[in-house]
CSV table of C-alpha atoms in Angstrom, one decimal:
chain,number,residue,atom,x,y,z
A,2,UNK,CA,0.0,0.0,0.0
A,3,UNK,CA,1.4,3.4,-0.9
A,4,UNK,CA,1.5,5.9,1.9
A,5,UNK,CA,0.5,9.2,0.3
A,6,UNK,CA,0.2,11.0,3.7
A,7,UNK,CA,4.0,11.8,3.9
A,8,UNK,CA,5.2,12.1,0.3
A,9,UNK,CA,2.9,15.0,-0.5
A,10,UNK,CA,1.1,13.4,-3.5
A,11,UNK,CA,-2.7,13.5,-3.5
A,12,UNK,CA,-4.6,10.3,-2.6
A,13,UNK,CA,-6.3,8.8,-5.6
A,14,UNK,CA,-10.0,7.7,-5.2
A,15,UNK,CA,-9.0,4.2,-6.4
A,16,UNK,CA,-6.8,3.9,-3.2
A,17,UNK,CA,-10.0,4.3,-1.1
A,18,UNK,CA,-11.7,1.3,0.3
A,19,UNK,CA,-15.2,0.3,-0.9
A,20,UNK,CA,-18.0,1.5,1.4
A,21,UNK,CA,-19.7,-1.0,3.6
A,22,UNK,CA,-22.8,-0.9,1.4
A,23,UNK,CA,-20.8,-1.7,-1.7
A,24,UNK,CA,-18.9,-4.5,-0.1
A,25,UNK,CA,-22.2,-5.9,1.2
A,26,UNK,CA,-23.9,-5.7,-2.2
A,27,UNK,CA,-20.9,-7.5,-3.8
A,28,UNK,CA,-21.0,-10.3,-1.3
A,29,UNK,CA,-24.8,-10.7,-1.7
A,30,UNK,CA,-24.3,-10.9,-5.5
A,31,UNK,CA,-21.7,-13.6,-5.1
A,32,UNK,CA,-23.9,-15.5,-2.7
A,33,UNK,CA,-26.9,-15.3,-5.1
A,34,UNK,CA,-24.8,-16.5,-8.1
A,35,UNK,CA,-23.4,-19.5,-6.1
A,36,UNK,CA,-26.7,-20.5,-4.8
A,37,UNK,CA,-28.2,-20.0,-8.2
A,38,UNK,CA,-25.7,-22.4,-9.7
A,39,UNK,CA,-27.0,-25.1,-7.4
A,40,UNK,CA,-30.4,-25.3,-9.1
A,41,UNK,CA,-29.0,-26.1,-12.6
A,42,UNK,CA,-26.7,-28.8,-11.0
A,43,UNK,CA,-29.7,-30.5,-9.4
A,44,UNK,CA,-31.8,-30.2,-12.6
A,45,UNK,CA,-28.9,-31.7,-14.7
A,46,UNK,CA,-28.7,-34.5,-12.1
A,47,UNK,CA,-32.4,-35.2,-12.7
A,48,UNK,CA,-32.0,-35.1,-16.5
A,49,UNK,CA,-29.1,-37.5,-16.5
A,50,UNK,CA,-30.5,-39.9,-13.9
A,51,UNK,CA,-30.0,-42.9,-16.3
A,52,UNK,CA,-26.3,-42.2,-16.4
A,53,UNK,CA,-25.7,-42.7,-12.7
A,54,UNK,CA,-22.1,-41.5,-12.6
A,55,UNK,CA,-22.9,-38.2,-14.3
A,56,UNK,CA,-26.0,-37.6,-12.1
A,57,UNK,CA,-23.9,-38.4,-9.0
A,58,UNK,CA,-21.2,-35.9,-10.2
A,59,UNK,CA,-23.8,-33.1,-10.5
A,60,UNK,CA,-25.2,-34.0,-7.1
A,61,UNK,CA,-21.7,-34.1,-5.6
A,62,UNK,CA,-21.0,-30.7,-7.2
A,63,UNK,CA,-24.2,-29.2,-5.7
A,64,UNK,CA,-23.6,-30.4,-2.1
A,65,UNK,CA,-20.8,-28.0,-1.1
A,66,UNK,CA,-22.2,-25.0,-2.9
A,67,UNK,CA,-24.3,-23.6,0.0
A,68,UNK,CA,-21.3,-24.0,2.4
A,69,UNK,CA,-19.0,-22.2,0.0
A,70,UNK,CA,-21.6,-19.5,-0.7
A,71,UNK,CA,-21.9,-18.7,3.0
A,72,UNK,CA,-18.1,-18.6,3.3
A,73,UNK,CA,-17.8,-16.2,0.4
A,74,UNK,CA,-20.8,-14.0,1.6
A,75,UNK,CA,-19.3,-13.7,5.1
A,76,UNK,CA,-15.7,-12.9,3.9
A,77,UNK,CA,-15.0,-9.2,4.3
A,78,UNK,CA,-11.9,-7.7,2.7
A,79,UNK,CA,-9.1,-7.3,5.2
A,80,UNK,CA,-8.7,-3.9,6.9
A,81,UNK,CA,-5.9,-1.7,5.8
A,82,UNK,CA,-2.9,-1.7,8.1
A,83,UNK,CA,-2.6,1.9,9.2
A,84,UNK,CA,0.8,3.1,10.4
A,85,UNK,CA,0.9,5.4,13.4
A,86,UNK,CA,2.7,8.7,12.7
A,87,UNK,CA,5.3,8.8,15.4
A,88,UNK,CA,8.0,11.4,16.0
A,89,UNK,CA,11.4,9.8,15.6
A,90,UNK,CA,14.2,11.9,17.2
A,91,UNK,CA,17.4,12.0,15.2
A,92,UNK,CA,20.3,10.7,17.3
A,93,UNK,CA,23.4,12.8,17.4
A,94,UNK,CA,26.7,11.1,17.0
A,95,UNK,CA,30.1,12.4,18.2
A,96,UNK,CA,32.6,13.4,15.6
A,97,UNK,CA,35.2,10.8,14.7
A,98,UNK,CA,38.2,13.2,14.7
A,99,UNK,CA,40.4,13.7,17.8
A,100,UNK,CA,39.5,16.5,20.2
A,101,UNK,CA,41.8,18.7,22.2
A,102,UNK,CA,41.5,18.0,25.9
A,103,UNK,CA,42.3,20.8,28.4
A,104,UNK,CA,43.4,19.5,31.8
A,105,UNK,CA,43.2,21.9,34.6
């Protein structure tokens, strides 16, 4: 993730996260598509009931779809890792050359 806060460049709107409503709508759409795919699988299993292995394959494909649809629908995008802006004090170092010492 690019940190635009410190380099002075403006933040692009594409860098912004989707709103909660947009995320929720996208998850609902994915859920509906996955659950809608289950109906054709069951219908195809009924059509091919005489070919038992093909009907069984369609049924086996339709069984995990509700579970996967719920997982996809409940999966929210990860939160952005925000870095705290902390003041870092520069450490001063002693010069490497020899210094004159006055003894008194």
